Structure formats: C-alpha cells, structure tokens
Amino acid sequence: MAKIDLNTLFQFNLFLSFLGEFLIMLMFIRVNHELENSYVVKAEELNDSLRELSVAKEKAEKAAQSRSMFLSSMSHEIRTPINSIIGFTNIILDDDPKEEHKDFLSMIQFSSKNLLVIINDILDFNKMEAGKVELEFIPFDFQSLIHKIYHSMKVKADEKNLEFKLEIDEGISKFLIGDPNRLTQILINLISNAIKFTLDGEIGLVVKLEEGSNDKVIVRFIVRDTGIGIPEKNQKIIFDHFSQADSSTSRKFGGTGLGLSIVKKLVELYGSNITLESKEGEGSEFSFILEFAKSELIPEENRFVIQKKSSNQRKNKTILVVDDNELNLKVAFQFIRKCGFECQLASNGKEALQIVSKEKISLVLMDLQMPDWDGFVTTEKIRASGIFTPIIALTADVSIDVSNHVKRSGFLDIIHKPFLPEDLVNKIELYAE
C-alpha cells in the first residue's frame, strides 16, 4: 500500500471543507434566489390585492353615500305627502265630523302614522350605521316623560283590550340630565313590540332605582309582556337588523324588523346593554340600565308650560309660512288660523322677503327645499336686509347634516314634517314675538 503524505491528506481535507462550504453557498444562493423570486411574486400579489381592496373600498363608500343620499331624498319625498295627509286628517277630526266618518278618518290617521314609523326606523338605522347618531345631555322631567310615554302607549294597548301596568319608583329624582328623545324612542319601540306581539293578557313597564348618589342615579327599565314569546334558537338574532323570529311573524304582525336593532344600538350609545328573557308561548322580558346625572335646573319645557298658560295674545301674532308645496301651505294655514293666530303664506323665498320687509311678522316657518332660493338662501337674504324676525326651519329632511346646517344658518329651531299639532303650537308660542 502506497504511503499517503500527511501534507497531501491535509490539503485534501481542506479542499473537501472548502468544497462543502462552496456547495452550501451555492445552495444558499439558489434558495435565496428562489426566495427573492417568491418575494417578488408575493409582493405583486399583495399589491394586486391592495389595489382590489382599494377599488372595493371606494365602491363601498360610493354605495354608502348613494344609499344615504337616496334615503335622505326618500325621507323628504315620502314625508312631505304624509305631512299633508296627517295634517288634513287632524284638521277634519278636530272639526267634529260625522260619526260614520270619524272611524275612517281615524284609520287614515293610524295608517299614516304607522307608515311614518317605518320610514323613521329605516332612516334612524341608516344614521346609526353611518355613525351619525349622538346622544344629547339636557335637563328633562324624567317622571313626567315616563308618564307621557305610558299614557300614549296605553291608548294602543286599550285598542287591543290589553292591560298595561306601570310601576315607577318614586325615589327617582324628578329632573335628570340625559337624552329624553332617545329614551322615548327606546321605550316606545319596546312597548310597541310588546303590544304588537301580545294577543291577550298584559303589558308591563317597570322603572326602578337600581343605584343612587348625590349627583347621579342608575335606573333599570323592564318591558314585559304575555305575548307569543321568542324561541330560544332565535333569541341571539332578534337584535339583528331586518330580523324577526321568523318570516311568518313579519307577515302576520308587520314591521321592518329594525325596532330592536335600533334599541340595541341606542342602549349601547349609553354605554349599557339590553338583555332578553323569553319563553315561547308565555311572553318576553327586555331589561336594561341607564345612568343619568341629577339636575337642579328646571327644563325649558316646564318653564314654558307656565309661560304658555298665562299667555292669551295669539290673535295679535302673525305667522308667515313659506313653502313651495300648495298642500303644505293649505294645511299650515288652516291649522294656524284654527289655533287663533293670524297667518300669511308665501310660495317662494322672494315673496317671503317682500312680506317680512313690509309687514309685521311675529314668526316665519321656512321650508328648506324650494326652487330658486331655498330656505337657507332666503334666510340669509332676510338677515342681510337687517330683519331679525324669528325663523324656524320646516323640513321633511331629518338628516344630521341638515340639522347641523340649520343651527349654523340663522334659524332658531327646526320642526320636522310631519309634525304633531301640539308641537307646532308649542314652537310658535315659544318663539313668536
């Protein structure tokens, strides 16, 4: 056997070592190249996905904007004729009609108000989805509000021969700070549902003091009924929008399925949540708690009642109604004259400016959507002429954007069509000079 030189062996081992490292480096370069290629491909795929997402986002935003504009337009176009229907119905009902006509008129009034409730639910849901609903915190008469809600809903319960019981904790402060309109909306939705889905038996509204201190109260609200109940499998989805227990419920009892979804969102705005206990065939109970600060101030509505009772000067006040819709003008004219005020009419902004420039007007009720000069332009021109007669916006558009625009544009307040007669009278007496 040939003798292997140690130096040669060392060099051979060194060569193998370098060769191994070289092969590893080649493998690394190859893997790295494949990774780079893979990275480039993935980066291109990611960019494509981002572009697709951007396009989809833009389409979704445009769709949401279009939906919002459509609902706002629908609000105005549908609420305007409903205003005329409800207005004329109220005027005729108040004019002592024949007994056989009274029932038909009441049905027209009831159906119109139901249609209005559906429209309002859709619009409220749209605003909540867009994040445009905020709570306001103002002093209000809590005890009085609860009793008003009870008495207004008791009429509906009586129509179905249902007993409606109210339990209210008298220990709750009379004046609180919160959002009376949203609280009313929550309770009316829940009580309306209870009445709708109860064929016989009773409805209950419980309002009790859960916790109290020197400056705040926590109040629990419970609405219960002995109605059809909700199957356990459907209780998790009952608060979803456009959802009812099943399709036959919607066919039999009507409604959009938005009421409970709106209630849930409003309660969550308060930082709370709503719970449900229900048994099919036995009834349901909805419960939630809300926190209110105590108020030492007497709310405006209470101060106004005192002022209103002592005021008997309606005949000396002239109200100018500005609207391009002839039916709206007729409704307003008949109603305002019937309440004892003098009334003048203008069908456009230019005519309104001429009237307030020449005659003594106590208050202007200004429609916002008119051709040529809309309500905003007309108000701006009236103010620019040095005339500071109180102006209230009168509109069927209930969008937040319009309400905010009204606040910035020289109007004292806003009345949404269709309006309740007593609401219009209250506003006129509050603002008319």
PDB file of C-alpha atoms in Angstrom, residues 163-359:
ATOM      1  CA  GLU A 163    -103.958  45.653  30.367  1.00  0.00           C
ATOM      2  CA  PHE A 164    -100.955  47.988  30.579  1.00  0.00           C
ATOM      3  CA  LYS A 165     -99.360  48.330  34.007  1.00  0.00           C
ATOM      4  CA  LEU A 166     -96.813  50.956  35.042  1.00  0.00           C
ATOM      5  CA  GLU A 167     -94.555  50.576  38.069  1.00  0.00           C
ATOM      6  CA  ILE A 168     -92.320  53.593  38.659  1.00  0.00           C
ATOM      7  CA  ASP A 169     -90.011  54.120  41.607  1.00  0.00           C
ATOM      8  CA  GLU A 170     -90.969  57.459  43.133  1.00  0.00           C
ATOM      9  CA  GLY A 171     -87.489  57.632  44.662  1.00  0.00           C
ATOM     10  CA  ILE A 172     -86.026  58.527  41.264  1.00  0.00           C
ATOM     11  CA  SER A 173     -85.313  62.265  41.009  1.00  0.00           C
ATOM     12  CA  LYS A 174     -87.868  64.283  39.041  1.00  0.00           C
ATOM     13  CA  PHE A 175     -85.306  66.210  36.975  1.00  0.00           C
ATOM     14  CA  LEU A 176     -82.398  64.354  35.346  1.00  0.00           C
ATOM     15  CA  ILE A 177     -79.845  65.057  32.612  1.00  0.00           C
ATOM     16  CA  GLY A 178     -79.906  62.835  29.540  1.00  0.00           C
ATOM     17  CA  ASP A 179     -81.450  62.413  26.108  1.00  0.00           C
ATOM     18  CA  PRO A 180     -85.250  62.356  26.553  1.00  0.00           C
ATOM     19  CA  ASN A 181     -85.890  61.818  22.830  1.00  0.00           C
ATOM     20  CA  ARG A 182     -83.680  58.724  22.598  1.00  0.00           C
ATOM     21  CA  LEU A 183     -85.043  57.330  25.878  1.00  0.00           C
ATOM     22  CA  THR A 184     -88.547  57.799  24.481  1.00  0.00           C
ATOM     23  CA  GLN A 185     -87.513  56.060  21.258  1.00  0.00           C
ATOM     24  CA  ILE A 186     -86.119  53.077  23.168  1.00  0.00           C
ATOM     25  CA  LEU A 187     -89.194  52.623  25.363  1.00  0.00           C
ATOM     26  CA  ILE A 188     -91.742  53.255  22.585  1.00  0.00           C
ATOM     27  CA  ASN A 189     -90.031  50.654  20.379  1.00  0.00           C
ATOM     28  CA  LEU A 190     -90.022  48.053  23.163  1.00  0.00           C
ATOM     29  CA  ILE A 191     -93.599  48.766  24.279  1.00  0.00           C
ATOM     30  CA  SER A 192     -94.862  48.841  20.666  1.00  0.00           C
ATOM     31  CA  ASN A 193     -93.295  45.422  20.118  1.00  0.00           C
ATOM     32  CA  ALA A 194     -94.854  44.110  23.322  1.00  0.00           C
ATOM     33  CA  ILE A 195     -98.306  45.328  22.251  1.00  0.00           C
ATOM     34  CA  LYS A 196     -97.846  44.071  18.686  1.00  0.00           C
ATOM     35  CA  PHE A 197     -96.887  40.528  19.706  1.00  0.00           C
ATOM     36  CA  THR A 198     -99.386  40.141  22.581  1.00  0.00           C
ATOM     37  CA  LEU A 199    -102.802  38.856  21.562  1.00  0.00           C
ATOM     38  CA  ASP A 200    -104.260  38.820  25.075  1.00  0.00           C
ATOM     39  CA  GLY A 201    -103.049  39.376  28.614  1.00  0.00           C
ATOM     40  CA  GLU A 202    -100.976  42.303  29.774  1.00  0.00           C
ATOM     41  CA  ILE A 203     -98.010  44.596  29.136  1.00  0.00           C
ATOM     42  CA  GLY A 204     -95.778  45.925  31.892  1.00  0.00           C
ATOM     43  CA  LEU A 205     -93.336  48.831  32.167  1.00  0.00           C
ATOM     44  CA  VAL A 206     -91.166  48.803  35.286  1.00  0.00           C
ATOM     45  CA  VAL A 207     -88.882  51.742  36.095  1.00  0.00           C
ATOM     46  CA  LYS A 208     -86.899  51.293  39.289  1.00  0.00           C
ATOM     47  CA  LEU A 209     -83.938  52.868  41.037  1.00  0.00           C
ATOM     48  CA  GLU A 210     -81.011  50.488  40.821  1.00  0.00           C
ATOM     49  CA  GLU A 211     -78.450  52.743  42.476  1.00  0.00           C
ATOM     50  CA  GLY A 212     -78.271  56.380  43.550  1.00  0.00           C
ATOM     51  CA  SER A 213     -75.912  59.018  44.933  1.00  0.00           C
ATOM     52  CA  ASN A 214     -75.901  62.783  45.449  1.00  0.00           C
ATOM     53  CA  ASP A 215     -75.198  63.559  41.801  1.00  0.00           C
ATOM     54  CA  LYS A 216     -76.399  60.578  39.737  1.00  0.00           C
ATOM     55  CA  VAL A 217     -78.861  57.693  39.507  1.00  0.00           C
ATOM     56  CA  ILE A 218     -78.760  54.321  37.777  1.00  0.00           C
ATOM     57  CA  VAL A 219     -82.222  53.308  36.591  1.00  0.00           C
ATOM     58  CA  ARG A 220     -83.389  49.872  35.444  1.00  0.00           C
ATOM     59  CA  PHE A 221     -86.084  49.695  32.770  1.00  0.00           C
ATOM     60  CA  ILE A 222     -88.071  46.499  32.223  1.00  0.00           C
ATOM     61  CA  VAL A 223     -90.666  45.934  29.496  1.00  0.00           C
ATOM     62  CA  ARG A 224     -92.532  42.641  29.783  1.00  0.00           C
ATOM     63  CA  ASP A 225     -95.489  41.045  28.042  1.00  0.00           C
ATOM     64  CA  THR A 226     -97.556  37.853  27.953  1.00  0.00           C
ATOM     65  CA  GLY A 227     -97.237  37.574  24.179  1.00  0.00           C
ATOM     66  CA  ILE A 228     -96.130  34.901  21.731  1.00  0.00           C
ATOM     67  CA  GLY A 229     -92.573  34.778  23.098  1.00  0.00           C
ATOM     68  CA  ILE A 230     -89.371  34.140  21.188  1.00  0.00           C
ATOM     69  CA  PRO A 231     -87.964  30.634  20.542  1.00  0.00           C
ATOM     70  CA  GLU A 232     -84.574  30.105  22.210  1.00  0.00           C
ATOM     71  CA  LYS A 233     -82.858  29.441  18.864  1.00  0.00           C
ATOM     72  CA  ASN A 234     -83.923  32.897  17.624  1.00  0.00           C
ATOM     73  CA  GLN A 235     -83.090  34.921  20.730  1.00  0.00           C
ATOM     74  CA  LYS A 236     -79.496  35.565  19.615  1.00  0.00           C
ATOM     75  CA  ILE A 237     -80.519  37.034  16.253  1.00  0.00           C
ATOM     76  CA  ILE A 238     -83.564  39.018  17.390  1.00  0.00           C
ATOM     77  CA  PHE A 239     -81.458  42.193  17.746  1.00  0.00           C
ATOM     78  CA  ASP A 240     -80.010  41.867  14.220  1.00  0.00           C
ATOM     79  CA  HIS A 241     -81.329  44.373  11.706  1.00  0.00           C
ATOM     80  CA  PHE A 242     -84.236  43.341   9.465  1.00  0.00           C
ATOM     81  CA  SER A 243     -84.689  40.315  11.705  1.00  0.00           C
ATOM     82  CA  GLN A 244     -87.786  38.835  13.326  1.00  0.00           C
ATOM     83  CA  ALA A 245     -88.278  35.442  14.932  1.00  0.00           C
ATOM     84  CA  ASP A 246     -89.338  34.003  11.557  1.00  0.00           C
ATOM     85  CA  SER A 247     -90.791  35.168   8.252  1.00  0.00           C
ATOM     86  CA  SER A 248     -94.346  34.270   9.275  1.00  0.00           C
ATOM     87  CA  THR A 249     -94.037  36.746  12.170  1.00  0.00           C
ATOM     88  CA  SER A 250     -93.376  39.581   9.731  1.00  0.00           C
ATOM     89  CA  ARG A 251     -96.281  38.512   7.521  1.00  0.00           C
ATOM     90  CA  LYS A 252     -98.701  38.211  10.451  1.00  0.00           C
ATOM     91  CA  PHE A 253     -97.686  41.166  12.626  1.00  0.00           C
ATOM     92  CA  GLY A 254     -95.947  43.501  10.138  1.00  0.00           C
ATOM     93  CA  GLY A 255     -92.980  45.780  10.764  1.00  0.00           C
ATOM     94  CA  THR A 256     -89.472  46.093   9.353  1.00  0.00           C
ATOM     95  CA  GLY A 257     -87.587  44.109  11.994  1.00  0.00           C
ATOM     96  CA  LEU A 258     -85.487  47.210  12.712  1.00  0.00           C
ATOM     97  CA  GLY A 259     -87.003  48.254  16.042  1.00  0.00           C
ATOM     98  CA  LEU A 260     -84.957  46.015  18.332  1.00  0.00           C
ATOM     99  CA  SER A 261     -81.769  46.638  16.347  1.00  0.00           C
ATOM    100  CA  ILE A 262     -82.250  50.384  16.875  1.00  0.00           C
ATOM    101  CA  VAL A 263     -82.987  49.838  20.581  1.00  0.00           C
ATOM    102  CA  LYS A 264     -79.799  47.801  20.997  1.00  0.00           C
ATOM    103  CA  LYS A 265     -77.660  50.452  19.289  1.00  0.00           C
ATOM    104  CA  LEU A 266     -79.190  53.291  21.340  1.00  0.00           C
ATOM    105  CA  VAL A 267     -78.694  51.441  24.626  1.00  0.00           C
ATOM    106  CA  GLU A 268     -75.073  50.765  23.625  1.00  0.00           C
ATOM    107  CA  LEU A 269     -74.635  54.505  22.926  1.00  0.00           C
ATOM    108  CA  TYR A 270     -75.411  54.972  26.616  1.00  0.00           C
ATOM    109  CA  GLY A 271     -72.600  52.507  27.404  1.00  0.00           C
ATOM    110  CA  SER A 272     -75.028  49.807  28.503  1.00  0.00           C
ATOM    111  CA  ASN A 273     -76.570  46.654  27.044  1.00  0.00           C
ATOM    112  CA  ILE A 274     -80.013  45.110  26.799  1.00  0.00           C
ATOM    113  CA  THR A 275     -80.944  41.598  27.926  1.00  0.00           C
ATOM    114  CA  LEU A 276     -83.794  39.334  26.918  1.00  0.00           C
ATOM    115  CA  GLU A 277     -85.625  36.572  28.755  1.00  0.00           C
ATOM    116  CA  SER A 278     -88.344  34.842  26.790  1.00  0.00           C
ATOM    117  CA  LYS A 279     -90.280  31.620  26.619  1.00  0.00           C
ATOM    118  CA  GLU A 280     -92.228  30.648  23.539  1.00  0.00           C
ATOM    119  CA  GLY A 281     -95.963  30.925  24.129  1.00  0.00           C
ATOM    120  CA  GLU A 282     -95.557  32.659  27.504  1.00  0.00           C
ATOM    121  CA  GLY A 283     -94.059  36.077  26.805  1.00  0.00           C
ATOM    122  CA  SER A 284     -90.865  38.132  26.862  1.00  0.00           C
ATOM    123  CA  GLU A 285     -88.988  40.500  29.158  1.00  0.00           C
ATOM    124  CA  PHE A 286     -86.465  43.086  27.982  1.00  0.00           C
ATOM    125  CA  SER A 287     -84.270  44.787  30.559  1.00  0.00           C
ATOM    126  CA  PHE A 288     -81.532  47.442  30.537  1.00  0.00           C
ATOM    127  CA  ILE A 289     -79.997  50.018  32.877  1.00  0.00           C
ATOM    128  CA  LEU A 290     -79.088  53.642  32.116  1.00  0.00           C
ATOM    129  CA  GLU A 291     -77.132  56.184  34.135  1.00  0.00           C
ATOM    130  CA  PHE A 292     -78.350  59.776  34.494  1.00  0.00           C
ATOM    131  CA  ALA A 293     -76.883  62.796  36.231  1.00  0.00           C
ATOM    132  CA  LYS A 294     -79.223  64.659  38.565  1.00  0.00           C
ATOM    133  CA  SER A 295     -80.315  68.146  37.526  1.00  0.00           C
ATOM    134  CA  GLU A 296     -81.041  71.171  39.674  1.00  0.00           C
ATOM    135  CA  LEU A 297     -82.293  73.131  36.652  1.00  0.00           C
ATOM    136  CA  ILE A 298     -85.937  73.215  35.616  1.00  0.00           C
ATOM    137  CA  PRO A 299     -86.087  72.070  31.962  1.00  0.00           C
ATOM    138  CA  GLU A 300     -87.241  74.553  29.303  1.00  0.00           C
ATOM    139  CA  GLU A 301     -90.446  72.608  28.667  1.00  0.00           C
ATOM    140  CA  ASN A 302     -91.566  73.073  32.295  1.00  0.00           C
ATOM    141  CA  ARG A 303     -90.806  76.793  32.304  1.00  0.00           C
ATOM    142  CA  PHE A 304     -92.623  77.136  29.004  1.00  0.00           C
ATOM    143  CA  VAL A 305     -95.808  75.500  30.285  1.00  0.00           C
ATOM    144  CA  ILE A 306     -96.042  78.175  32.999  1.00  0.00           C
ATOM    145  CA  GLN A 307     -95.491  80.932  30.429  1.00  0.00           C
ATOM    146  CA  LYS A 308     -97.953  79.412  27.968  1.00  0.00           C
ATOM    147  CA  LYS A 309    -100.796  79.244  30.464  1.00  0.00           C
ATOM    148  CA  SER A 310    -100.510  82.966  31.193  1.00  0.00           C
ATOM    149  CA  SER A 311    -100.333  83.987  27.502  1.00  0.00           C
ATOM    150  CA  ASN A 312    -103.506  84.927  25.630  1.00  0.00           C
ATOM    151  CA  GLN A 313    -102.169  87.016  22.755  1.00  0.00           C
ATOM    152  CA  ARG A 314    -102.381  84.649  19.785  1.00  0.00           C
ATOM    153  CA  LYS A 315    -104.685  86.908  17.786  1.00  0.00           C
ATOM    154  CA  ASN A 316    -102.031  89.657  17.817  1.00  0.00           C
ATOM    155  CA  LYS A 317     -99.380  87.399  16.283  1.00  0.00           C
ATOM    156  CA  THR A 318     -98.957  86.835  12.545  1.00  0.00           C
ATOM    157  CA  ILE A 319     -97.172  83.715  11.356  1.00  0.00           C
ATOM    158  CA  LEU A 320     -95.653  83.616   7.858  1.00  0.00           C
ATOM    159  CA  VAL A 321     -95.425  80.160   6.271  1.00  0.00           C
ATOM    160  CA  VAL A 322     -93.003  79.823   3.338  1.00  0.00           C
ATOM    161  CA  ASP A 323     -93.368  76.639   1.262  1.00  0.00           C
ATOM    162  CA  ASP A 324     -93.490  75.805  -2.448  1.00  0.00           C
ATOM    163  CA  ASN A 325     -95.898  72.901  -1.809  1.00  0.00           C
ATOM    164  CA  GLU A 326     -99.503  74.090  -2.089  1.00  0.00           C
ATOM    165  CA  LEU A 327    -100.899  71.296   0.101  1.00  0.00           C
ATOM    166  CA  ASN A 328     -98.424  72.095   2.881  1.00  0.00           C
ATOM    167  CA  LEU A 329     -99.464  75.764   2.726  1.00  0.00           C
ATOM    168  CA  LYS A 330    -103.147  74.841   2.996  1.00  0.00           C
ATOM    169  CA  VAL A 331    -102.534  72.520   5.960  1.00  0.00           C
ATOM    170  CA  ALA A 332    -100.434  75.127   7.767  1.00  0.00           C
ATOM    171  CA  PHE A 333    -102.911  77.950   7.044  1.00  0.00           C
ATOM    172  CA  GLN A 334    -105.929  76.008   8.306  1.00  0.00           C
ATOM    173  CA  PHE A 335    -104.158  74.769  11.391  1.00  0.00           C
ATOM    174  CA  ILE A 336    -102.534  78.081  12.393  1.00  0.00           C
ATOM    175  CA  ARG A 337    -105.791  80.020  11.937  1.00  0.00           C
ATOM    176  CA  LYS A 338    -107.656  77.345  13.871  1.00  0.00           C
ATOM    177  CA  CYS A 339    -105.240  77.853  16.777  1.00  0.00           C
ATOM    178  CA  GLY A 340    -106.074  81.561  16.895  1.00  0.00           C
ATOM    179  CA  PHE A 341    -103.035  83.068  15.154  1.00  0.00           C
ATOM    180  CA  GLU A 342    -103.090  85.262  12.067  1.00  0.00           C
ATOM    181  CA  CYS A 343    -101.397  83.599   9.087  1.00  0.00           C
ATOM    182  CA  GLN A 344     -99.812  84.713   5.820  1.00  0.00           C
ATOM    183  CA  LEU A 345     -98.455  82.489   3.051  1.00  0.00           C
ATOM    184  CA  ALA A 346     -95.529  82.725   0.627  1.00  0.00           C
ATOM    185  CA  SER A 347     -94.800  80.143  -2.071  1.00  0.00           C
ATOM    186  CA  ASN A 348     -91.143  81.126  -2.598  1.00  0.00           C
ATOM    187  CA  GLY A 349     -88.224  82.931  -0.992  1.00  0.00           C
ATOM    188  CA  LYS A 350     -88.541  86.204  -2.937  1.00  0.00           C
ATOM    189  CA  GLU A 351     -92.178  86.554  -1.924  1.00  0.00           C
ATOM    190  CA  ALA A 352     -91.230  85.851   1.706  1.00  0.00           C
ATOM    191  CA  LEU A 353     -88.567  88.582   1.672  1.00  0.00           C
ATOM    192  CA  GLN A 354     -91.094  91.105   0.312  1.00  0.00           C
ATOM    193  CA  ILE A 355     -93.639  90.260   3.028  1.00  0.00           C
ATOM    194  CA  VAL A 356     -91.238  90.449   6.002  1.00  0.00           C
ATOM    195  CA  SER A 357     -89.829  93.716   4.606  1.00  0.00           C
ATOM    196  CA  LYS A 358     -93.239  95.416   4.514  1.00  0.00           C
ATOM    197  CA  GLU A 359     -95.330  93.844   7.276  1.00  0.00           C
TER     198      GLU A 359
END
